[in-house]
Structures are given as C-alpha cells and as structure tokens.
XYZ file of C-alpha atoms in Angstrom:
694
model
C 24.820 -58.887 23.671
C 26.379 -58.606 27.119
C 24.031 -56.452 29.179
C 26.316 -56.737 32.188
C 28.700 -54.269 30.563
C 26.177 -51.490 31.069
C 26.116 -48.083 29.431
C 28.865 -45.554 29.125
C 28.653 -41.998 27.848
C 27.974 -41.821 24.138
C 27.870 -39.303 21.314
C 25.088 -36.710 21.748
C 25.382 -35.526 18.145
C 24.117 -38.747 16.562
C 20.453 -38.761 17.480
C 18.684 -42.105 17.322
C 20.421 -45.467 17.592
C 23.572 -46.150 15.589
C 25.514 -49.379 15.397
C 29.215 -48.931 14.657
C 30.260 -52.592 14.487
C 31.181 -52.780 18.180
C 28.083 -51.494 19.902
C 25.217 -49.056 19.669
C 25.103 -45.352 20.449
C 21.783 -44.060 21.767
C 20.850 -40.387 21.866
C 17.454 -38.764 22.385
C 16.334 -35.192 22.994
C 14.356 -34.534 26.202
C 15.296 -31.036 27.343
C 13.121 -30.779 30.455
C 13.490 -34.378 31.668
C 15.158 -35.336 34.967
C 16.200 -38.827 33.813
C 15.920 -40.984 30.699
C 16.061 -44.773 30.878
C 16.924 -47.024 27.939
C 14.701 -50.108 28.125
C 15.750 -53.306 26.353
C 13.383 -56.090 25.303
C 13.509 -59.700 24.219
C 12.991 -60.675 20.595
C 9.216 -60.857 21.060
C 9.174 -57.229 22.154
C 6.918 -58.065 25.105
C 9.330 -58.789 27.956
C 11.501 -56.015 29.341
C 15.024 -57.276 30.031
C 16.739 -54.212 31.433
C 16.431 -50.522 32.258
C 19.628 -48.537 31.913
C 19.813 -44.840 32.742
C 21.441 -42.851 29.945
C 24.541 -41.391 31.627
C 25.200 -38.346 29.437
C 23.244 -35.124 28.925
C 24.441 -32.462 26.499
C 22.150 -29.513 25.723
C 19.078 -31.613 26.433
C 20.275 -34.675 24.501
C 20.516 -37.749 26.718
C 23.016 -40.285 25.436
C 24.820 -43.534 26.133
C 26.853 -46.231 24.377
C 26.067 -49.934 24.853
C 29.049 -52.141 23.907
C 28.332 -55.358 22.007
C 24.741 -54.351 21.237
C 23.763 -55.212 17.676
C 21.197 -54.413 15.003
C 17.840 -56.016 15.745
C 17.866 -54.978 19.405
C 14.361 -53.864 20.456
C 14.263 -50.863 22.761
C 12.284 -47.901 24.033
C 12.622 -45.058 26.528
C 11.101 -44.197 29.877
C 11.388 -40.514 30.655
C 11.174 -39.052 34.157
C 10.315 -35.463 34.933
C 7.620 -33.027 35.947
C 3.950 -33.821 35.439
C 2.321 -30.415 34.981
C -0.033 -30.522 31.971
C -1.152 -26.933 32.477
C 2.462 -25.889 31.881
C 2.974 -28.328 29.008
C 5.031 -30.927 30.904
C 3.718 -34.489 30.539
C 6.486 -36.769 31.818
C 5.223 -40.222 32.761
C 7.783 -43.067 33.035
C 4.985 -45.652 33.048
C 4.611 -45.063 29.309
C 7.272 -46.568 27.067
C 8.288 -44.184 24.291
C 9.357 -44.817 20.715
C 12.600 -43.259 19.502
C 11.574 -40.418 17.127
C 14.654 -41.264 15.046
C 13.761 -44.961 14.760
C 14.432 -46.486 11.343
C 12.468 -49.607 12.216
C 9.393 -50.069 14.401
C 8.280 -53.188 16.285
C 4.574 -53.701 16.847
C 1.498 -51.720 15.909
C -0.851 -49.467 17.835
C -3.953 -51.414 18.861
C -6.011 -48.533 20.257
C -5.432 -49.534 23.882
C -6.145 -46.857 26.488
C -2.838 -47.814 28.122
C -1.107 -45.534 25.625
C -2.812 -42.501 27.189
C -0.534 -40.699 29.634
C -3.308 -39.418 31.922
C -5.901 -41.170 34.044
C -9.190 -42.137 32.392
C -11.560 -39.216 32.837
C -8.949 -37.142 34.649
C -6.581 -35.295 32.283
C -4.847 -33.676 35.243
C -3.612 -36.942 36.754
C -0.835 -39.191 35.367
C -1.810 -42.757 34.539
C 0.392 -45.149 36.504
C -0.456 -48.246 34.465
C 2.578 -49.584 32.592
C 2.181 -50.118 28.850
C 5.603 -51.563 27.965
C 4.289 -55.002 27.019
C 2.042 -53.615 24.263
C 3.796 -50.382 23.300
C 5.245 -49.974 19.839
C 9.023 -50.011 20.086
C 12.170 -49.050 18.236
C 14.545 -51.502 16.589
C 18.251 -50.834 16.135
C 18.982 -50.759 12.436
C 22.017 -50.014 10.332
C 21.783 -49.358 6.616
C 25.533 -48.887 6.411
C 27.424 -51.811 7.898
C 27.706 -55.468 6.949
C 24.625 -57.319 5.738
C 22.558 -54.146 6.023
C 24.399 -52.476 3.153
C 22.315 -51.822 0.039
C 23.610 -52.038 -3.502
C 22.278 -49.031 -5.393
C 23.910 -50.287 -8.619
C 25.009 -46.820 -9.738
C 21.524 -45.411 -9.285
C 21.039 -41.941 -10.770
C 18.223 -39.491 -10.207
C 16.229 -38.870 -13.419
C 16.395 -35.072 -12.798
C 13.320 -34.330 -14.898
C 13.130 -30.577 -15.658
C 10.115 -28.955 -14.071
C 8.644 -27.871 -17.401
C 8.622 -31.510 -18.551
C 7.283 -32.913 -15.284
C 3.975 -34.790 -15.117
C 3.074 -35.960 -11.620
C 1.037 -39.093 -10.889
C -0.339 -39.130 -7.327
C -0.768 -42.672 -6.099
C -1.129 -44.993 -3.122
C 1.438 -47.798 -2.978
C -1.082 -50.455 -2.037
C -4.062 -49.245 -4.036
C -2.085 -49.048 -7.256
C -1.183 -52.725 -7.600
C -3.409 -54.611 -5.154
C -5.763 -55.832 -7.906
C -3.366 -55.972 -10.834
C -3.485 -59.545 -12.207
C -0.212 -59.009 -14.070
C 1.651 -58.896 -10.745
C 2.289 -61.994 -8.608
C -0.259 -62.135 -5.811
C 2.435 -62.107 -3.114
C 3.734 -58.759 -4.381
C 0.470 -56.938 -4.949
C -0.057 -53.827 -2.864
C 3.603 -53.532 -1.887
C 6.746 -51.614 -2.730
C 7.834 -54.680 -4.684
C 4.526 -54.570 -6.529
C 5.182 -50.990 -7.601
C 8.676 -51.994 -8.696
C 7.313 -54.863 -10.791
C 7.788 -54.476 -14.578
C 4.004 -54.523 -15.124
C 3.546 -51.527 -12.822
C 6.353 -49.575 -14.402
C 5.195 -50.450 -17.923
C 1.841 -48.786 -17.267
C 3.513 -45.608 -16.003
C 5.803 -45.487 -19.024
C 2.940 -46.107 -21.438
C 1.004 -43.246 -19.892
C 3.957 -40.899 -20.109
C 4.102 -39.659 -16.515
C 7.530 -38.612 -15.294
C 7.149 -38.612 -11.512
C 5.143 -40.658 -9.037
C 3.985 -38.912 -5.876
C 3.411 -41.522 -3.182
C 0.944 -40.984 -0.380
C 2.750 -41.204 2.994
C 5.052 -44.181 3.429
C 6.486 -43.307 6.855
C 5.394 -45.523 9.756
C 1.923 -44.485 10.873
C -0.809 -45.438 13.323
C -4.517 -45.950 12.858
C -6.705 -43.675 14.973
C -8.489 -45.286 17.900
C -11.959 -44.494 16.539
C -11.082 -46.287 13.289
C -9.678 -49.328 15.091
C -12.871 -49.601 17.129
C -14.865 -49.763 13.871
C -12.531 -52.242 12.192
C -11.081 -49.682 9.795
C -7.622 -48.272 9.129
C -6.072 -44.954 8.226
C -5.560 -45.990 4.612
C -4.002 -42.732 3.436
C -1.354 -42.782 6.185
C -1.419 -39.127 7.266
C -0.862 -40.067 10.923
C 2.870 -40.560 11.493
C 4.594 -42.128 14.493
C 8.159 -42.478 13.165
C 9.216 -40.039 10.466
C 12.223 -42.073 9.278
C 10.799 -45.594 9.404
C 9.373 -47.149 6.242
C 5.764 -48.281 6.744
C 5.951 -52.085 6.912
C 2.384 -52.893 5.914
C 3.342 -52.109 2.299
C 6.286 -54.525 2.316
C 6.194 -58.016 0.851
C 9.363 -58.945 2.750
C 10.730 -58.497 6.263
C 13.071 -55.794 4.996
C 10.764 -52.852 4.311
C 13.613 -50.365 3.936
C 15.489 -52.552 1.475
C 12.321 -53.226 -0.505
C 11.520 -49.502 -0.643
C 15.020 -48.742 -1.917
C 14.723 -51.478 -4.533
C 11.492 -49.854 -5.696
C 13.165 -46.441 -5.998
C 16.057 -47.980 -7.902
C 13.697 -49.713 -10.349
C 11.679 -46.545 -10.980
C 14.858 -44.532 -11.494
C 16.106 -47.103 -13.982
C 12.919 -46.446 -15.953
C 13.499 -42.690 -15.790
C 10.693 -42.074 -13.280
C 11.162 -39.807 -10.289
C 9.886 -40.689 -6.805
C 8.271 -37.929 -4.759
C 7.006 -38.529 -1.237
C 4.016 -36.990 0.489
C 5.371 -36.181 3.954
C 3.547 -35.191 7.131
C 5.472 -32.842 9.419
C 2.569 -30.699 10.589
C 1.225 -33.090 13.228
C 1.759 -36.581 14.648
C -0.425 -39.544 15.540
C -0.436 -38.499 19.210
C -3.484 -36.302 18.586
C -4.868 -34.031 21.285
C -5.922 -34.558 24.891
C -6.702 -38.218 25.424
C -4.610 -39.310 22.469
C -1.841 -41.906 22.696
C 1.636 -40.980 23.880
C 3.994 -42.561 21.396
C 7.121 -40.432 21.758
C 7.231 -36.635 21.355
C 4.588 -35.870 23.981
C 6.427 -37.867 26.604
C 9.926 -36.774 25.563
C 9.386 -33.016 25.527
C 5.843 -31.857 24.911
C 6.769 -28.172 25.328
C 9.515 -28.334 22.707
C 7.878 -30.411 20.006
C 4.326 -29.016 19.970
C 2.727 -25.601 19.743
C 0.828 -25.116 22.992
C -2.068 -22.897 23.976
C -1.874 -20.950 27.254
C -3.674 -23.789 29.079
C -0.941 -26.248 28.083
C -3.041 -28.069 25.485
C -1.829 -28.461 21.913
C -2.889 -25.931 19.312
C -4.951 -27.677 16.646
C -4.129 -25.796 13.445
C -4.048 -29.068 11.499
C -7.412 -30.548 12.420
C -5.587 -33.586 13.816
C -5.323 -32.627 17.488
C -1.811 -31.199 17.598
C 0.593 -28.985 15.683
C 4.341 -29.518 15.479
C 6.450 -26.494 16.377
C 9.112 -26.126 13.693
C 10.076 -22.799 15.204
C 11.799 -24.832 17.942
C 15.340 -25.846 16.846
C 15.205 -29.518 17.872
C 11.811 -30.068 16.260
C 13.132 -28.409 13.124
C 16.199 -30.656 13.274
C 14.007 -33.760 13.475
C 12.163 -32.719 10.319
C 15.337 -31.795 8.418
C 17.062 -35.017 9.454
C 14.005 -36.952 8.275
C 14.101 -35.242 4.892
C 17.810 -35.966 4.516
C 17.210 -39.609 5.424
C 14.692 -40.048 2.622
C 16.802 -38.046 0.181
C 20.235 -39.480 0.944
C 19.543 -42.995 2.200
C 16.494 -43.695 0.017
C 17.317 -41.528 -3.049
C 13.875 -39.926 -3.333
C 13.651 -36.979 -5.708
C 11.396 -34.600 -3.869
C 8.600 -34.050 -1.391
C 5.026 -32.838 -1.206
C 4.519 -31.249 2.218
C 1.113 -31.835 3.771
C -0.397 -28.644 5.286
C 2.836 -26.816 4.535
C 1.633 -23.529 6.013
C 2.114 -25.119 9.437
C 5.781 -25.746 8.686
C 6.332 -22.123 7.704
C 4.948 -20.539 10.860
C 7.275 -18.497 13.031
C 7.602 -18.776 16.796
C 4.701 -16.326 17.206
C 2.527 -18.513 14.966
C 2.315 -16.342 11.861
C 3.182 -17.509 8.349
C 6.636 -16.362 7.230
C 7.823 -16.819 3.609
C 11.337 -17.183 5.026
C 10.545 -19.022 8.234
C 13.244 -21.058 9.927
C 12.062 -24.173 8.083
C 11.907 -22.612 4.625
C 15.258 -20.871 5.137
C 16.885 -24.083 6.360
C 15.654 -26.054 3.333
C 16.811 -23.312 0.967
C 20.284 -23.357 2.536
C 20.610 -27.146 2.630
C 22.780 -28.458 -0.251
C 20.977 -31.818 -0.231
C 17.391 -30.580 -0.036
C 17.419 -27.385 -2.083
C 18.047 -29.268 -5.341
C 15.037 -31.562 -4.922
C 11.465 -30.963 -6.059
C 9.655 -29.185 -3.219
C 5.856 -28.981 -3.322
C 3.701 -27.248 -0.721
C 0.098 -27.875 0.166
C -0.219 -24.170 0.938
C -2.837 -24.096 3.652
C -3.796 -25.227 7.131
C -6.749 -24.360 9.378
C -4.764 -22.080 11.691
C -4.784 -18.268 11.719
C -4.378 -16.835 8.198
C -3.608 -20.353 7.032
C -4.561 -20.095 3.346
C -1.301 -19.122 1.581
C -1.587 -20.118 -2.091
C 1.100 -18.230 -3.986
C 2.916 -17.275 -0.801
C 5.825 -19.712 -0.799
C 9.312 -18.618 -1.858
C 11.172 -19.238 -5.130
C 12.195 -22.869 -5.577
C 8.857 -24.149 -4.327
C 5.835 -25.395 -6.243
C 2.350 -25.351 -4.733
C -0.887 -27.265 -5.116
C -3.180 -24.780 -6.854
C -6.769 -25.294 -5.749
C -7.760 -22.137 -7.638
C -7.016 -24.157 -10.772
C -9.005 -27.188 -9.594
C -12.095 -25.222 -8.672
C -11.994 -22.959 -11.734
C -11.783 -25.809 -14.229
C -14.543 -27.781 -12.526
C -16.837 -24.754 -12.403
C -16.060 -23.727 -16.000
C -16.707 -27.088 -17.624
C -19.389 -28.462 -15.324
C -21.348 -25.386 -14.241
C -20.486 -22.413 -16.504
C -19.856 -20.575 -13.241
C -16.597 -18.720 -13.986
C -15.645 -16.136 -16.583
C -13.373 -16.722 -19.523
C -10.959 -14.295 -17.892
C -10.645 -16.511 -14.823
C -10.324 -19.587 -17.029
C -7.523 -17.941 -19.033
C -5.595 -16.998 -15.880
C -5.629 -20.588 -14.679
C -4.766 -21.926 -18.148
C -1.719 -19.649 -18.151
C -0.272 -21.016 -14.876
C -2.072 -18.558 -12.587
C 0.365 -15.719 -13.130
C -1.744 -13.578 -10.793
C -0.665 -15.908 -7.969
C 2.807 -17.113 -8.931
C 4.516 -14.581 -11.220
C 6.560 -12.907 -8.516
C 9.932 -13.095 -6.808
C 11.593 -15.109 -9.549
C 9.045 -17.915 -9.587
C 8.248 -19.691 -12.858
C 5.051 -21.254 -14.305
C 5.976 -24.696 -13.002
C 5.294 -23.395 -9.480
C 1.587 -23.963 -10.148
C 0.742 -27.627 -9.581
C -2.422 -27.912 -11.647
C -4.844 -30.664 -10.722
C -8.461 -31.612 -11.201
C -8.561 -34.339 -8.571
C -6.392 -35.646 -5.752
C -6.567 -38.325 -3.085
C -8.979 -36.199 -1.036
C -12.189 -35.403 -2.859
C -13.936 -36.953 -5.835
C -11.834 -38.711 -8.434
C -12.487 -37.855 -12.099
C -15.102 -40.535 -12.751
C -17.118 -39.501 -9.719
C -16.690 -35.798 -10.449
C -18.826 -36.347 -13.550
C -21.115 -39.046 -12.099
C -22.179 -37.670 -8.714
C -23.556 -34.282 -7.749
C -23.408 -35.193 -4.058
C -20.964 -37.125 -1.884
C -21.845 -40.654 -0.755
C -19.533 -41.441 2.167
C -21.802 -43.786 4.107
C -19.172 -46.553 3.912
C -16.938 -44.494 6.214
C -19.340 -45.058 9.110
C -19.866 -41.371 9.891
C -23.400 -40.983 8.508
C -22.088 -39.114 5.460
C -21.067 -36.151 7.647
C -17.400 -36.332 6.674
C -15.915 -34.995 3.448
C -16.415 -31.731 1.619
C -19.885 -30.775 0.412
C -18.560 -28.187 -2.044
C -17.229 -30.330 -4.884
C -18.316 -28.418 -8.019
C -19.299 -31.790 -9.483
C -22.152 -32.679 -11.860
C -23.674 -36.044 -12.594
C -24.831 -35.273 -16.149
C -28.455 -36.027 -15.394
C -28.470 -39.091 -13.123
C -26.817 -39.727 -9.772
C -24.247 -42.515 -9.904
C -24.278 -45.533 -12.225
C -26.491 -45.330 -15.304
C -26.910 -47.040 -18.654
C -28.427 -43.991 -20.331
C -26.288 -43.497 -23.474
C -26.914 -39.751 -23.618
C -25.727 -39.245 -20.037
C -22.726 -41.504 -20.562
C -21.791 -39.503 -23.657
C -21.963 -36.221 -21.727
C -19.838 -37.645 -18.919
C -17.219 -38.975 -21.321
C -17.063 -35.675 -23.218
C -16.587 -33.723 -19.999
C -13.914 -36.062 -18.646
C -11.899 -35.793 -21.842
C -12.294 -32.012 -22.004
C -11.166 -31.667 -18.393
C -8.161 -33.943 -18.944
C -7.122 -32.092 -22.111
C -7.408 -28.759 -20.329
C -5.220 -30.056 -17.501
C -2.491 -31.448 -19.735
C -2.445 -28.460 -22.115
C -2.370 -25.813 -19.357
C 0.857 -24.027 -18.527
C 2.294 -25.134 -15.212
C 2.868 -28.628 -13.811
C 0.033 -31.148 -14.333
C -0.792 -33.710 -11.660
C -2.945 -36.756 -12.388
C -4.627 -38.893 -9.754
C -3.906 -42.602 -10.155
C -6.949 -44.350 -11.556
C -8.376 -41.338 -13.369
C -6.836 -42.672 -16.564
C -8.716 -45.951 -15.985
C -12.050 -44.292 -15.170
C -11.904 -45.833 -11.700
C -14.829 -45.052 -9.409
C -14.791 -44.525 -5.642
C -18.578 -45.081 -5.643
C -19.236 -41.451 -4.818
C -16.964 -41.403 -1.755
C -15.043 -38.134 -1.618
C -13.191 -38.899 1.625
C -11.990 -42.515 1.402
C -9.231 -42.041 3.992
C -10.334 -45.174 5.855
C -11.222 -47.354 2.864
C -8.664 -50.118 2.373
C -10.614 -52.040 -0.232
C -12.381 -51.882 -3.610
C -13.301 -48.213 -3.208
C -9.642 -47.223 -3.322
C -7.924 -50.185 -4.994
C -7.599 -49.631 -8.728
C -9.706 -52.181 -10.598
C -7.415 -53.204 -13.440
C -9.922 -55.729 -14.792
C -12.486 -52.960 -15.333
C -10.000 -50.340 -16.571
C -11.255 -48.181 -19.436
C -8.728 -48.950 -22.193
C -9.961 -46.079 -24.366
C -9.476 -43.547 -21.601
C -6.012 -44.936 -20.830
C -5.102 -44.510 -24.506
C -6.539 -40.991 -24.470
C -4.461 -39.897 -21.476
C -1.361 -41.383 -23.083
C -2.197 -39.469 -26.259
C -2.538 -36.209 -24.316
C 0.812 -36.635 -22.584
C 2.526 -37.524 -25.860
C 1.182 -34.338 -27.413
C 2.443 -32.348 -24.444
C 5.899 -33.883 -24.850
C 5.978 -33.341 -28.595
C 4.829 -29.714 -28.623
C 6.895 -27.382 -26.432
C 4.337 -24.574 -26.787
C 2.141 -26.592 -24.417
C 4.779 -26.617 -21.655
C 6.618 -23.307 -21.914
C 9.236 -22.850 -19.193
C 8.736 -19.083 -18.812
C 5.833 -16.730 -18.368
C 3.976 -15.665 -21.482
C 4.973 -12.219 -22.653
C 2.771 -9.632 -24.343
C 5.785 -8.408 -26.313
C 5.725 -9.287 -30.021
C 8.534 -11.453 -31.399
C 9.423 -13.549 -34.424
C 9.075 -12.908 -38.146
C 5.404 -11.975 -37.847
C 5.833 -9.978 -34.628
C 3.315 -11.844 -32.539
C 3.276 -12.279 -28.751
C 3.652 -15.603 -26.962
C -0.116 -16.027 -26.674
C -3.142 -14.645 -28.495
C -6.585 -14.788 -26.906
C -9.527 -14.717 -29.310
C -13.252 -15.327 -29.223
C -14.807 -17.949 -31.478
C -15.101 -15.376 -34.279
C -11.346 -14.956 -34.223
C -11.519 -11.431 -32.814
C -9.632 -10.093 -29.771
C -11.565 -10.544 -26.551
C -13.242 -7.412 -25.225
C -13.413 -6.562 -21.497
C -17.078 -7.453 -21.538
C -16.326 -10.853 -23.045
C -13.561 -11.544 -20.534
C -15.819 -10.759 -17.588
C -19.161 -12.042 -18.926
C -20.793 -15.307 -17.928
C -22.908 -15.868 -21.021
C -20.357 -17.465 -23.371
C -17.899 -20.252 -22.770
C -15.799 -20.669 -25.893
C -12.248 -19.452 -26.399
C -9.493 -19.637 -29.031
C -5.970 -19.640 -27.629
C -2.982 -19.422 -29.987
C 0.344 -20.391 -28.434
C 3.668 -19.477 -29.987
C 6.151 -18.747 -27.194
C 9.461 -17.181 -28.116
C 11.948 -19.896 -28.966
C 9.298 -22.466 -29.853
C 9.579 -23.864 -33.365
C 5.824 -23.907 -33.994
C 2.524 -22.290 -33.143
C -0.372 -24.258 -31.704
C -3.985 -23.357 -31.076
C -6.515 -24.583 -28.534
C -10.167 -24.346 -29.489
C -12.118 -24.590 -26.259
C -15.861 -25.078 -26.457
C -17.657 -25.493 -23.143
C -20.962 -24.541 -24.709
C -23.845 -27.005 -24.822
C -23.860 -26.998 -28.630
C -21.430 -26.971 -31.543
C -19.535 -23.693 -31.980
C -18.014 -22.479 -35.242
C -14.462 -21.170 -34.732
C -12.778 -18.806 -37.190
C -9.049 -19.464 -37.599
C -6.561 -16.865 -38.731
C -5.371 -17.296 -42.335
C -3.192 -20.305 -42.891
C -3.376 -24.059 -42.994
C -3.941 -25.744 -39.633
C -3.370 -29.394 -38.802
C -5.761 -30.852 -36.255
C -3.855 -32.970 -33.757
C -6.709 -33.793 -31.385
C -10.472 -33.559 -31.073
C -11.556 -34.630 -27.583
C -15.085 -35.314 -28.846
C -13.592 -38.009 -31.095
C -10.009 -38.821 -30.027
C -9.699 -41.429 -32.788
C -10.539 -38.986 -35.587
C -6.901 -38.615 -36.584
C -5.040 -35.686 -38.089
C -6.687 -33.454 -40.669
C -6.012 -30.087 -42.327
C -8.375 -27.134 -41.871
C -8.577 -23.543 -43.053
C -10.656 -20.567 -42.029
C -13.553 -22.109 -40.068
C -14.024 -25.311 -38.060
C -17.039 -26.642 -36.129
C -16.111 -27.774 -32.597
C -18.669 -29.954 -30.893
C -20.095 -29.230 -27.457
C -17.961 -29.824 -24.366
C -14.767 -30.485 -26.262
C -11.272 -29.202 -27.030
C -9.337 -29.159 -30.276
C -5.563 -28.934 -30.533
C -4.223 -27.538 -33.817
C -0.742 -26.895 -35.169
C -0.045 -24.202 -37.742
C 1.121 -26.146 -40.781
C 1.504 -23.252 -43.197
C 1.045 -19.579 -42.395
C -0.597 -17.162 -44.805
C 1.405 -13.988 -45.243
C -1.387 -11.614 -44.359
C -2.104 -9.585 -41.270
C -4.763 -11.046 -39.010
C-alpha cells in the first residue's frame, strides 16, 4: 500500500469499505460532522500510521478512495464537530470509531473507560484522552474478489412452507461445545454446527429450521467484564454486518459461517438469525462510544429533550429507524445476511422498537415494516417479530402486518398455567391450541403467524420449568435479583434435583404433555435446544452471562428417551396434516358427514357448554380435527386432571397413535370409551367411521 498517494474523492453510495482490485473506497455517514478523518493502522492494530481527511461529502456521507489499498487494511474514523450533549451532538475526535458497515472487526472491547466520550464524572465535558491504541477497529474485507470469493456449490434455500416449519432455537457455541462426537477443535463453533454429528441430531429430531441467537459482532458489557463474565447471548451488537469471531474455529469467520449455512441447506435445514436492531452496545450515558454515537448521535438514536438516549429497550439506548440513514443501515445489514450469507429469515429482537414512527408510536406500516414489505430480497424470507419493548404502548402481540410471524407469549403462559397450575379455562386453552385466532386471524394473516413456544433462551428451560418453583440465578452475581419472578413453573413437590420416584414421574408426565401440546397445536412450534435432552440450567432463568455448563448442552447426560419422544412427536406432526393445517379452522360443515374442521367436546363426548368453557373446575378436553382437504380425522384427548379420566369417543374405530403417559405403548384400536391417565395426552386417528349421527 502506498500511503503517499493520499485520498481522492470516492463513491458516496457504497457505504463501508469496498476493495475493487485497485484500491479501497471508504464512505461513512456523519451528517452533522465538520470533518471526518480516515485513520490507518499497522497489522497489530495498535500503531496509527496515518490520518487522511475524507475529501468528499454528499448528503452527509463522507467519502474517499485510497489507491493501492488492499483487503486486510485496519482502519477507523475520527470525527470532528460540535460537542453539545444537551442538543444530542457528541463529536469527539479523540475517540476512534468503528465503521458501522464493517464486515470484519479487529480487537475486542476490554471495558476500558477510554471508550467513554465524556470526562469521568462530568458528562458535560469531552474526554480528551486518545483511545486509538486499544479501540476496536474495522478491517477492509472483500467477499467478492480474488481469494475472498466463496464457492456456494449451487446452494439452494430449503424454502420450508410455514405450515411445515418447526423452529429450533439454539446458541452456536452451547449446542456443540460438549458434544464428544465432534472434534474438540471444532466444538462451539460454526464449523461445529456444520459437522455431520450436529446435523444428524437435527435431522433425527425432525426440526426444519434452526434459529441462531445473535451471531453479529458484539461486545461484553463493562459490568460483566469487571466480574469476569461475558454477554453469552450476544444481544449487544457493535457491527451489524460482521460475523462474531469468537464462534469461529478458523481465522475466516465469514467463510466458516457460510460453510455452515451451506451444510445445513444441503441437509434441508433453514437458517434463521436472531438480529438486534433495537439498540447497540454503546448503552446510555457513560457507555462506550464505538461508532454511531460519535458519528451522528442525533441521527442514529432516539433522544429525549435533554439530549440523552431514550431507553425503550432496557439497554440504555434506542435506535431510530424513523431516520432514513439508520433505516438504511438496518436494511443493508439484512440484505448482507440474506444475499451474502444465504440465511433464510430473521427473528427481530424487541421488534416493536423497529416499528415506531418518528413520533415514537407503534405503526403497523412504519417506515421499517413498509420497506421490508417492498424489498424483493427480504419480503420472501421468514420474518419473525418479538412483538414488544418497554417503551410507550410497547406490547403489540398480534399487531404486526401480514407476512410476519410473532412470538406468542400468550401461548407460553397459557400452556404453563393450564398444565402446571390449573389456572386458565378450557376456553383459553382452546384458543391457544387453535393458533390464537383471537390475536392473529385478521388482515390476511394465517395460523403460522403464531410462533408457539413453551420455553426460549430467556426464562426457564423445560427441565427447570417442571423442577423449580423459584428462580436460582445466584451464579449471575446479582444476588438473584435479575430474571423474571413470574414463571408459572412448578417443581412437582421438591425444589430442584430429587430422587423421589413419584416426583420424577410427575415431572416426566408434565414435560411430555407440554411437549405434545406444543407440537400438536395449530401454528408454528418452536423448541428450545436442549429441551429434547432434558438439559438443566440449574434453576437459572436468566443465563445471559453464563458461558459454561449452565448453558452448554450436556450430551453425555442427554435423556435418550426424551429425545426419542420429541422425534416421535415431530414425526406424527409431519405424517398427519390435520395437526398442521395451513388455514384457520372453519365452523362450516364439510365432507361426506358434514362436520366442521374442529369439534370441541368434554370428556363425556358432549359439546362444551358456556359454563364448561369458562369454568376452572375441570381440565379435560376432547378435540377432533378434520380440516377440509385433510384425508383423515384425528382426535386429541387432553387430560390435565390429577387422576385418570374416562373419555367417550364418537362411534367408530379409533387407532391410538400416542399416549404421552407411556410413549412406548404402541398403536392400539379403541371404541367408545378410553381411560386417559393423569397429566397426559392421547393422539388418535379415526380408522373406521360408524355411519351414525353423533
């Protein structure tokens, strides 16, 4: 690289750094800045070699072209301008800034106070101490030219229909870190997830789509670093388009991630990413200045009248997607992951934040949602919202537009309370079993819009849901103050580990009943990785900082019977379309016997009365499923009572496909009446129908 050539005007429409074979174009948005300097570093990243003022400025985009610069060049920006925090301006050229469009990052945040843009103890004064030697920096990358090209080998997206989708939420590292079938050097990495042993487990289970916790470059919070912990989940981004390198077994994190996607696609498994566009790792006042705060704080963040960031995310700041350039950054990030990494969809963390208008209110057709809907790359992907934040009117379940699915916490809480506490009515249970039509049957949305889940990365996992009545988060170092206290869990009679066979039987029954309910509900089921193994988090319902045995799946202790049971459930769902109907159930009769899509009956086989729907004294239900177009009729016998319940079937011969009280019982034919044991679910298929009116 010949630095003596200096910079010339570049292309302002290619944000980030782009190598074209002859040099590198640099472009960065800093609307209110007076000057932007490109700073170049040696290969260690510690010694600054040159500062070159970007010569061009078009509509707030500063740009320049450096001839003969090549991939691998380490760089950052110093941005000059007004320091007026009360007005939202926080320009401080003593702080080196990371390119928000960086595809590779050099270094890692160490918690140093030198990242803070203001003086210690004086938020009104700029800190003049230079942090370039320790600051995280950008690296010029090129996935297009020369040795950086990637061979996708005719990769094709699996394109799993929504009604056949089964999501498996997982952490890249935690999934394979303890798997003895994977070479030790690959465990806990993208390569480890791509390993045949990892993929074989997913295929044996029958899941169709993995949903990865965040894999964009992130930073650990200062308070965690000071306690020797990390942000294990990764919901603290610093570079939205850079692959997190701590999950890479090689020096080429991007290439390894792509290889993983290619391997999963070859197995027919989709890759969905959990993405964080509601806040950044810069936090609130006193937080580190990595990039956006120092580039254009007023443009990128939602600010209160005093110039401080609004905190509608609980993380210190809130990105302002009502501002065009912030919106562009998010859309460009999504296209990067979709086009350059071939991912199949996204789960949007705190998605309500993304859908807020300039005045802060939630808008079903906000600029972000409208832009995604109109984008020919993004609108064909799976789009999943976490439909809440902690801002004004932030709880928006059911409020997203057609084309979007949403995490349905109504489902989670209802099923926990029904099976573990008898605290909801059969009417509420039926609504959730039928894809929550009260929330989602509107504006052309379909049942798949309800992402049904019992557990997720935040909260108890399934083992602990039935083993702990209270959270036990002492390992997080916050005196058990963190995490939700309202878990709707039940320990079965003893808190935590026990060898009492009666308690263990109750816990096993409840786990299997919950899993069967999840898989046989209409809508899109989501499983948490490890629930099939009966993994325990030792009662920790907020293991965001636990990079160890609490969160790493223990393959050596995996419950083989529960793994087989989950696989059995998913096979039944695949084999019986009535369990995954693509449309809403209709009350209109159809078919040769003129019956509706679904029949709701009490255990005596009689139609439910209003009093039975709304009462809280009985917890058994017979559900007959025969959607129009399905070639068969199935029945679910649901018994959440504490004792065996006798169910009366309508005339005909019924084949039992599953008894969750005894999953190994095998198929058997029944007529008229069947005893269903406590805390269990039966699945039946109508084998021969009697020609009488029921």
